[in-house]
Amino acid sequence: MIDSFGREIKYLRLSVTELCNLRCRYCMPEDGVCKKSHAQMLTQEEMLMAIRAAASLGITKLRLTGGEPLVKPNIVSLCRGAAETPGIRELCLTTNGTLLPKLAIPLKDAGVNRLNISLDTLQEDKYRFITRRGELREALDGIEAAHAAGFERIKINTVLIGGFNDDEIPALAELTRRYPIDLRFIELMPMYDSGDFGPEAFIPYTVVTEKLPMLEALPGDGGVAKLYRLPGAQGRIGLISPVSAHFCAECNRIRITADGKVKPCLHSSDELSIKGLNEEEMTEVLRQAILRKPQWHGVLSYSQRSQANRNMNQIGG
Ligand code: SAM
Ligand code: SF4
């Protein structure tokens, strides 16, 4: 469907849970989430209904996210249902990877086409610090498991954090030489409660091209990342700049949160509820949400924070 600014909206990000087994400092508070009652969250049937409704409006790409989607007990059957939805041509999932050793094969069998795995550092102590509880080994084992399960074009998502991992840009980029994976550096977004990062943490994507002058620019692939390759590398490096150079003109997505709110824009507080609706009503709300997509999300910076009024684990990224 075409929105009010001529953009074709064909990508749905559905957050399947707010819960997570990690507590990344930029994403959610240390004490986790104030657990909502089951009655407030979308059921699996409602999620599948919302996916069908979205597909009827022209959505062809679906990403399941969270919180951590793999902590959801019924995630494999949800993926199967999503993959079988007529009109959905690409089913992707974003995960911290730690539960992939157990789930990579069932997810592949259920019809998941692509995985994005989050990894901000290659150092054990820093991984423990940024996730407040995770073990680097588990995330690396998850990447191995995804590879072994036959997932292709795996993407690693790295949030760029000044003073934390900017010194690791070359080491992280080297992963694209060793493995056929794409690595994407994403600028840190100033969310409602994204930890106690000071202004120095919000560094622009250009830091990567400064640290890696040998990067060769590649043509875009229709996504939001500016693409590069290290000479001779198997995988690509993508730079995603939601803060320093927004890509709202190319925005093709709509989001649904686990508690059933359609978000026309990641950084706006505007939300429309689909909880408790039937498929026809959901379709109409989704249509309204697409028409309510703003032209852009306004300035984002350390002092001008996202207006979303939610942390990232309650949206999905
Ligand atoms: N738990 C899964 C994971 O970590 O991949 C999926 C949900 S997580 C909210 C989705 C993505 O959002 C992750 O790649 C994470 O690094 C990113 N993210 C979370 N908070 C962010 C922030 N403040 N700025 C930029 N990216 C953020
Ligand atoms: Fe959990 Fe993902 Fe947020 Fe980290 S980024 S706390 S893994 S939801």
Tab-separated table of C-alpha atoms and ligand atoms in Angstrom:
chain	number	residue	atom	x	y	z
A	1	MET	CA	0.000	0.000	0.000
A	2	ILE	CA	1.202	3.557	-0.734
A	3	ASP	CA	1.320	5.986	2.203
A	4	SER	CA	0.508	9.721	2.192
A	5	PHE	CA	4.026	10.597	1.030
A	6	GLY	CA	4.186	8.168	-1.895
A	7	ARG	CA	6.193	5.490	-0.080
A	8	GLU	CA	5.291	1.859	-0.725
A	9	ILE	CA	4.841	0.110	2.631
A	10	LYS	CA	5.690	-3.575	2.268
A	11	TYR	CA	7.608	-4.495	5.424
A	12	LEU	CA	6.088	-5.390	8.801
A	13	ARG	CA	8.094	-5.721	12.008
A	14	LEU	CA	6.140	-7.662	14.576
A	15	SER	CA	7.425	-7.749	18.129
A	16	VAL	CA	6.379	-11.084	19.592
A	17	THR	CA	7.377	-10.444	23.220
A	18	GLU	CA	8.782	-7.663	25.418
A	19	LEU	CA	10.683	-10.196	27.530
A	20	CYS	CA	14.351	-10.983	27.095
A	21	ASN	CA	17.038	-13.189	28.594
A	22	LEU	CA	19.551	-10.292	28.340
A	23	ARG	CA	19.385	-6.678	29.535
A	24	CYS	CA	21.360	-4.653	26.985
A	25	ARG	CA	22.083	-1.257	28.501
A	26	TYR	CA	20.838	0.735	25.505
A	27	CYS	CA	17.652	-1.283	25.185
A	28	MET	CA	15.987	-2.000	28.499
A	29	PRO	CA	16.339	-1.315	32.224
A	30	GLU	CA	18.273	-3.663	34.494
A	31	ASP	CA	15.204	-4.834	36.377
A	32	GLY	CA	13.567	-5.951	33.127
A	33	VAL	CA	10.035	-5.100	32.149
A	34	CYS	CA	7.001	-4.544	34.279
A	35	LYS	CA	5.418	-7.814	33.184
A	36	LYS	CA	2.051	-7.214	31.589
A	37	SER	CA	-0.787	-9.687	32.009
A	38	HIS	CA	-1.371	-12.218	29.233
A	39	ALA	CA	-4.695	-10.512	28.570
A	40	GLN	CA	-2.859	-7.333	27.470
A	41	MET	CA	-0.631	-9.083	24.956
A	42	LEU	CA	-1.519	-10.314	21.473
A	43	THR	CA	-2.236	-14.039	21.367
A	44	GLN	CA	-0.566	-16.211	18.729
A	45	GLU	CA	-3.869	-16.325	16.810
A	46	GLU	CA	-4.080	-12.499	16.905
A	47	MET	CA	-0.489	-12.219	15.686
A	48	LEU	CA	-1.225	-14.526	12.750
A	49	MET	CA	-4.419	-12.586	12.042
A	50	ALA	CA	-2.450	-9.322	12.031
A	51	ILE	CA	0.077	-10.843	9.618
A	52	ARG	CA	-2.743	-11.919	7.274
A	53	ALA	CA	-4.306	-8.448	7.537
A	54	ALA	CA	-0.954	-6.818	6.741
A	55	ALA	CA	-0.367	-9.185	3.800
A	56	SER	CA	-3.766	-8.220	2.386
A	57	LEU	CA	-2.506	-4.600	2.281
A	58	GLY	CA	0.622	-5.546	0.338
A	59	ILE	CA	3.104	-6.452	3.076
A	60	THR	CA	5.513	-9.033	1.621
A	61	LYS	CA	8.382	-8.954	4.117
A	62	LEU	CA	7.938	-9.833	7.778
A	63	ARG	CA	10.460	-9.574	10.601
A	64	LEU	CA	9.765	-11.139	13.980
A	65	THR	CA	11.556	-9.345	16.779
A	66	GLY	CA	11.138	-8.498	20.471
A	67	GLY	CA	12.358	-8.436	23.284
A	68	GLU	CA	14.008	-11.714	22.479
A	69	PRO	CA	11.720	-13.652	20.130
A	70	LEU	CA	13.382	-16.962	20.998
A	71	VAL	CA	12.272	-16.823	24.660
A	72	LYS	CA	8.677	-17.062	23.448
A	73	PRO	CA	7.595	-20.664	24.058
A	74	ASN	CA	5.554	-20.996	20.848
A	75	ILE	CA	8.002	-19.180	18.567
A	76	VAL	CA	8.513	-22.120	16.178
A	77	SER	CA	4.801	-22.629	15.505
A	78	LEU	CA	4.330	-18.862	15.162
A	79	CYS	CA	7.109	-18.823	12.542
A	80	ARG	CA	5.487	-21.737	10.718
A	81	GLY	CA	2.148	-19.944	10.615
A	82	ALA	CA	3.786	-16.710	9.470
A	83	ALA	CA	5.763	-18.474	6.735
A	84	GLU	CA	2.579	-20.128	5.453
A	85	THR	CA	0.664	-16.835	5.226
A	86	PRO	CA	-0.175	-16.127	1.575
A	87	GLY	CA	1.637	-13.004	0.389
A	88	ILE	CA	4.535	-13.223	2.876
A	89	ARG	CA	7.555	-13.875	0.677
A	90	GLU	CA	10.348	-13.234	3.163
A	91	LEU	CA	10.325	-14.181	6.844
A	92	CYS	CA	13.188	-12.774	8.901
A	93	LEU	CA	13.944	-12.883	12.601
A	94	THR	CA	16.144	-10.666	14.777
A	95	THR	CA	17.688	-12.359	17.801
A	96	ASN	CA	20.533	-12.031	20.278
A	97	GLY	CA	21.495	-15.524	19.123
A	98	THR	CA	22.001	-17.116	22.530
A	99	LEU	CA	19.164	-19.636	22.086
A	100	LEU	CA	20.003	-20.522	18.485
A	101	PRO	CA	22.018	-23.649	19.348
A	102	LYS	CA	18.685	-25.232	20.318
A	103	LEU	CA	16.411	-23.430	17.851
A	104	ALA	CA	18.293	-22.750	14.603
A	105	ILE	CA	17.234	-26.010	12.922
A	106	PRO	CA	13.559	-25.883	14.050
A	107	LEU	CA	13.348	-22.262	12.863
A	108	LYS	CA	14.829	-23.143	9.486
A	109	ASP	CA	12.393	-26.052	9.162
A	110	ALA	CA	9.506	-23.739	10.121
A	111	GLY	CA	10.274	-21.496	7.146
A	112	VAL	CA	12.413	-18.652	8.543
A	113	ASN	CA	14.446	-17.344	5.590
A	114	ARG	CA	16.894	-14.935	7.206
A	115	LEU	CA	18.435	-14.240	10.616
A	116	ASN	CA	19.869	-11.028	12.039
A	117	ILE	CA	21.982	-11.675	15.126
A	118	SER	CA	22.997	-8.887	17.506
A	119	LEU	CA	26.602	-8.708	18.690
A	120	ASP	CA	28.267	-5.523	19.936
A	121	THR	CA	31.681	-6.788	21.024
A	122	LEU	CA	34.092	-9.694	20.647
A	123	GLN	CA	35.415	-9.383	24.195
A	124	GLU	CA	33.912	-11.499	26.971
A	125	ASP	CA	34.050	-8.875	29.726
A	126	LYS	CA	32.547	-6.204	27.469
A	127	TYR	CA	29.786	-8.571	26.333
A	128	ARG	CA	28.940	-9.262	29.986
A	129	PHE	CA	28.942	-5.504	30.658
A	130	ILE	CA	26.759	-4.401	27.744
A	131	THR	CA	24.214	-7.226	28.103
A	132	ARG	CA	24.390	-7.051	31.930
A	133	ARG	CA	24.269	-10.871	32.090
A	134	GLY	CA	25.146	-12.585	28.805
A	135	GLU	CA	28.077	-14.813	27.897
A	136	LEU	CA	29.852	-14.063	24.610
A	137	ARG	CA	30.357	-17.805	23.991
A	138	GLU	CA	26.597	-18.331	23.828
A	139	ALA	CA	26.135	-15.657	21.163
A	140	LEU	CA	29.080	-16.985	19.111
A	141	ASP	CA	27.721	-20.540	19.404
A	142	GLY	CA	24.402	-19.158	18.156
A	143	ILE	CA	26.054	-17.698	15.059
A	144	GLU	CA	27.790	-21.039	14.410
A	145	ALA	CA	24.484	-22.888	14.869
A	146	ALA	CA	22.707	-20.586	12.407
A	147	HIS	CA	25.447	-21.193	9.868
A	148	ALA	CA	25.377	-24.962	10.434
A	149	ALA	CA	21.575	-25.004	10.065
A	150	GLY	CA	22.003	-23.655	6.549
A	151	PHE	CA	20.914	-20.039	7.019
A	152	GLU	CA	22.429	-17.916	4.281
A	153	ARG	CA	23.252	-14.208	4.241
A	154	ILE	CA	23.259	-14.040	8.058
A	155	LYS	CA	23.547	-10.453	9.286
A	156	ILE	CA	25.276	-9.383	12.476
A	157	ASN	CA	23.862	-6.170	13.995
A	158	THR	CA	26.334	-4.092	15.984
A	159	VAL	CA	25.227	-0.945	17.798
A	160	LEU	CA	28.010	1.647	17.513
A	161	ILE	CA	28.767	3.035	20.961
A	162	GLY	CA	31.482	5.667	21.382
A	163	GLY	CA	33.887	4.755	24.187
A	164	PHE	CA	32.640	1.178	24.220
A	165	ASN	CA	33.173	-0.566	20.890
A	166	ASP	CA	34.563	2.037	18.486
A	167	ASP	CA	38.000	0.543	19.214
A	168	GLU	CA	36.711	-2.830	17.965
A	169	ILE	CA	35.455	-1.625	14.560
A	170	PRO	CA	38.402	-3.230	12.674
A	171	ALA	CA	38.149	-6.520	14.618
A	172	LEU	CA	34.383	-6.746	14.087
A	173	ALA	CA	34.759	-5.888	10.399
A	174	GLU	CA	37.273	-8.737	10.050
A	175	LEU	CA	34.391	-11.158	10.669
A	176	THR	CA	33.273	-10.440	7.097
A	177	ARG	CA	36.600	-11.773	5.827
A	178	ARG	CA	36.415	-14.938	7.897
A	179	TYR	CA	32.741	-15.767	7.313
A	180	PRO	CA	30.201	-15.133	4.524
A	181	ILE	CA	28.183	-12.871	6.810
A	182	ASP	CA	27.147	-9.228	6.530
A	183	LEU	CA	27.969	-6.947	9.445
A	184	ARG	CA	25.894	-3.840	10.036
A	185	PHE	CA	26.923	-0.988	12.280
A	186	ILE	CA	23.854	0.824	13.604
A	187	GLU	CA	24.010	4.221	15.274
A	188	LEU	CA	22.912	4.212	18.916
A	189	MET	CA	19.407	5.661	19.148
A	190	PRO	CA	18.476	7.830	22.140
A	191	MET	CA	15.408	6.020	23.403
A	192	TYR	CA	13.192	6.790	26.376
A	193	ASP	CA	15.454	5.023	28.877
A	194	SER	CA	18.465	3.762	26.952
A	195	GLY	CA	20.948	3.498	29.787
A	196	ASP	CA	23.314	6.079	31.099
A	197	PHE	CA	25.254	6.742	27.934
A	198	GLY	CA	26.654	10.261	27.698
A	199	PRO	CA	26.783	12.365	24.524
A	200	GLU	CA	30.145	10.824	23.590
A	201	ALA	CA	28.447	7.445	23.073
A	202	PHE	CA	26.349	8.772	20.174
A	203	ILE	CA	28.889	8.572	17.373
A	204	PRO	CA	28.025	8.900	13.668
A	205	TYR	CA	28.407	6.071	11.158
A	206	THR	CA	31.227	8.008	9.462
A	207	VAL	CA	33.516	6.844	12.296
A	208	VAL	CA	33.493	3.444	10.567
A	209	THR	CA	34.652	4.774	7.195
A	210	GLU	CA	37.320	6.827	8.993
A	211	LYS	CA	38.622	3.749	10.821
A	212	LEU	CA	38.399	1.575	7.703
A	213	PRO	CA	39.576	3.786	4.814
A	214	MET	CA	40.088	0.677	2.651
A	215	LEU	CA	36.312	0.035	2.477
A	216	GLU	CA	35.008	-0.208	-1.068
A	217	ALA	CA	31.541	1.285	-1.626
A	218	LEU	CA	28.941	-1.041	-3.138
A	219	PRO	CA	25.625	-0.229	-4.827
A	220	GLY	CA	22.606	-0.220	-2.480
A	221	ASP	CA	20.298	-3.234	-2.337
A	222	GLY	CA	17.050	-1.407	-1.617
A	223	GLY	CA	17.555	-1.545	2.173
A	224	VAL	CA	18.431	1.303	4.510
A	225	ALA	CA	22.142	0.436	4.882
A	226	LYS	CA	24.958	2.107	2.961
A	227	LEU	CA	26.961	-0.870	1.740
A	228	TYR	CA	30.711	-1.467	1.641
A	229	ARG	CA	33.156	-4.348	1.450
A	230	LEU	CA	36.627	-4.896	2.831
A	231	PRO	CA	38.919	-5.857	-0.061
A	232	GLY	CA	38.654	-9.614	-0.583
A	233	ALA	CA	35.996	-10.100	2.112
A	234	GLN	CA	33.206	-12.662	1.749
A	235	GLY	CA	30.543	-10.528	3.447
A	236	ARG	CA	29.526	-6.883	3.247
A	237	ILE	CA	29.575	-4.081	5.791
A	238	GLY	CA	26.419	-1.994	6.140
A	239	LEU	CA	26.181	1.361	7.854
A	240	ILE	CA	22.797	2.371	9.242
A	241	SER	CA	22.373	5.978	10.321
A	242	PRO	CA	18.985	6.586	11.979
A	243	VAL	CA	20.438	9.513	13.948
A	244	SER	CA	22.970	11.372	11.779
A	245	ALA	CA	21.309	10.870	8.367
A	246	HIS	CA	17.755	9.633	8.667
A	247	PHE	CA	16.318	7.490	5.874
A	248	CYS	CA	12.634	8.372	6.369
A	249	ALA	CA	12.171	9.123	2.656
A	250	GLU	CA	12.801	5.433	1.934
A	251	CYS	CA	10.847	4.108	4.920
A	252	ASN	CA	8.801	1.099	3.797
A	253	ARG	CA	7.856	-0.326	7.202
A	254	ILE	CA	5.212	-0.462	9.829
A	255	ARG	CA	5.519	-1.944	13.323
A	256	ILE	CA	3.256	-3.891	15.661
A	257	THR	CA	4.203	-4.244	19.318
A	258	ALA	CA	3.649	-7.364	21.432
A	259	ASP	CA	0.850	-5.573	23.287
A	260	GLY	CA	-0.978	-4.974	20.023
A	261	LYS	CA	-0.142	-1.370	19.140
A	262	VAL	CA	0.506	-0.464	15.519
A	263	LYS	CA	3.249	2.157	15.332
A	264	PRO	CA	3.235	4.245	12.160
A	265	CYS	CA	6.759	5.474	13.081
A	266	LEU	CA	9.440	4.030	15.376
A	267	HIS	CA	10.146	7.396	16.995
A	268	SER	CA	6.610	8.725	17.399
A	269	SER	CA	4.225	8.153	20.313
A	270	ASP	CA	1.347	7.681	17.845
A	271	GLU	CA	-0.099	4.162	18.309
A	272	LEU	CA	-3.286	2.417	17.148
A	273	SER	CA	-4.558	-0.652	18.995
A	274	ILE	CA	-5.491	-3.941	17.297
A	275	LYS	CA	-5.882	-5.990	20.482
A	276	GLY	CA	-9.199	-7.873	20.478
A	277	LEU	CA	-10.121	-6.936	16.887
A	278	ASN	CA	-11.163	-9.334	14.123
A	279	GLU	CA	-9.165	-9.598	10.891
A	280	GLU	CA	-11.291	-7.131	8.967
A	281	GLU	CA	-11.024	-4.544	11.747
A	282	MET	CA	-7.271	-5.132	12.014
A	283	THR	CA	-6.917	-4.530	8.276
A	284	GLU	CA	-8.687	-1.196	8.611
A	285	VAL	CA	-6.528	-0.107	11.573
A	286	LEU	CA	-3.372	-1.078	9.688
A	287	ARG	CA	-4.575	0.936	6.693
A	288	GLN	CA	-5.132	3.960	8.961
A	289	ALA	CA	-1.693	3.497	10.519
A	290	ILE	CA	-0.015	3.441	7.112
A	291	LEU	CA	-1.834	6.637	6.167
A	292	ARG	CA	-0.726	8.196	9.468
A	293	LYS	CA	2.975	7.589	8.818
A	294	PRO	CA	4.736	10.932	9.266
A	295	GLN	CA	7.111	12.294	6.647
A	296	TRP	CA	10.034	11.952	9.083
A	297	HIS	CA	10.638	11.446	12.760
A	298	GLY	CA	12.206	14.786	13.594
A	299	VAL	CA	15.675	15.426	14.996
A	300	LEU	CA	17.187	12.719	17.176
A	301	SER	CA	20.190	13.448	19.353
A	302	TYR	CA	21.502	12.963	22.851
A	303	SER	CA	19.391	15.903	24.006
A	304	GLN	CA	16.442	15.364	21.640
A	305	ARG	CA	15.405	11.832	22.464
A	306	SER	CA	12.996	9.594	20.628
A	307	GLN	CA	9.354	10.499	21.199
A	308	ALA	CA	8.387	6.809	21.160
A	309	ASN	CA	7.902	6.720	24.953
A	310	ARG	CA	8.958	3.090	24.915
A	311	ASN	CA	12.247	1.327	25.241
A	312	MET	CA	13.490	-0.676	22.281
A	313	ASN	CA	12.556	-4.051	23.814
A	314	GLN	CA	8.939	-2.828	23.778
A	315	ILE	CA	9.122	-1.917	20.084
A	316	GLY	CA	11.516	-4.338	18.440
A	317	GLY	CA	13.998	-2.026	16.708
B	1	SAM	N1	16.563	-9.370	21.138
B	1	SAM	C1	16.786	-9.292	19.750
B	1	SAM	C2	18.164	-8.754	19.434
B	1	SAM	O1	18.810	-8.238	20.334
B	1	SAM	O2	18.566	-8.838	18.284
B	1	SAM	C3	15.718	-8.515	18.995
B	1	SAM	C4	15.185	-7.270	19.611
B	1	SAM	S1	16.341	-5.919	19.721
B	1	SAM	C5	15.325	-4.651	20.429
B	1	SAM	C6	16.487	-5.461	17.991
B	1	SAM	C7	17.696	-4.632	17.650
B	1	SAM	O3	17.568	-3.347	18.225
B	1	SAM	C8	19.014	-5.209	18.150
B	1	SAM	O4	19.910	-5.341	17.062
B	1	SAM	C9	19.501	-4.168	19.116
B	1	SAM	O5	20.899	-4.087	19.135
B	1	SAM	C10	18.844	-2.911	18.584
B	1	SAM	N2	18.724	-1.835	19.567
B	1	SAM	C11	18.150	-1.892	20.790
B	1	SAM	N3	18.204	-0.684	21.397
B	1	SAM	C12	18.835	0.149	20.537
B	1	SAM	C13	19.216	1.527	20.576
B	1	SAM	N4	18.952	2.303	21.638
B	1	SAM	N5	19.839	2.047	19.493
B	1	SAM	C14	20.125	1.281	18.405
B	1	SAM	N6	19.788	-0.019	18.302
B	1	SAM	C15	19.163	-0.583	19.359
B	2	SF4	FE1	17.266	-8.153	24.726
B	2	SF4	FE2	17.721	-7.599	22.182
B	2	SF4	FE3	17.181	-5.653	23.896
B	2	SF4	FE4	19.494	-6.906	24.109
B	2	SF4	S1	18.814	-5.669	22.360
B	2	SF4	S2	18.081	-6.438	25.802
B	2	SF4	S3	18.980	-8.920	23.500
B	2	SF4	S4	15.814	-7.224	23.305
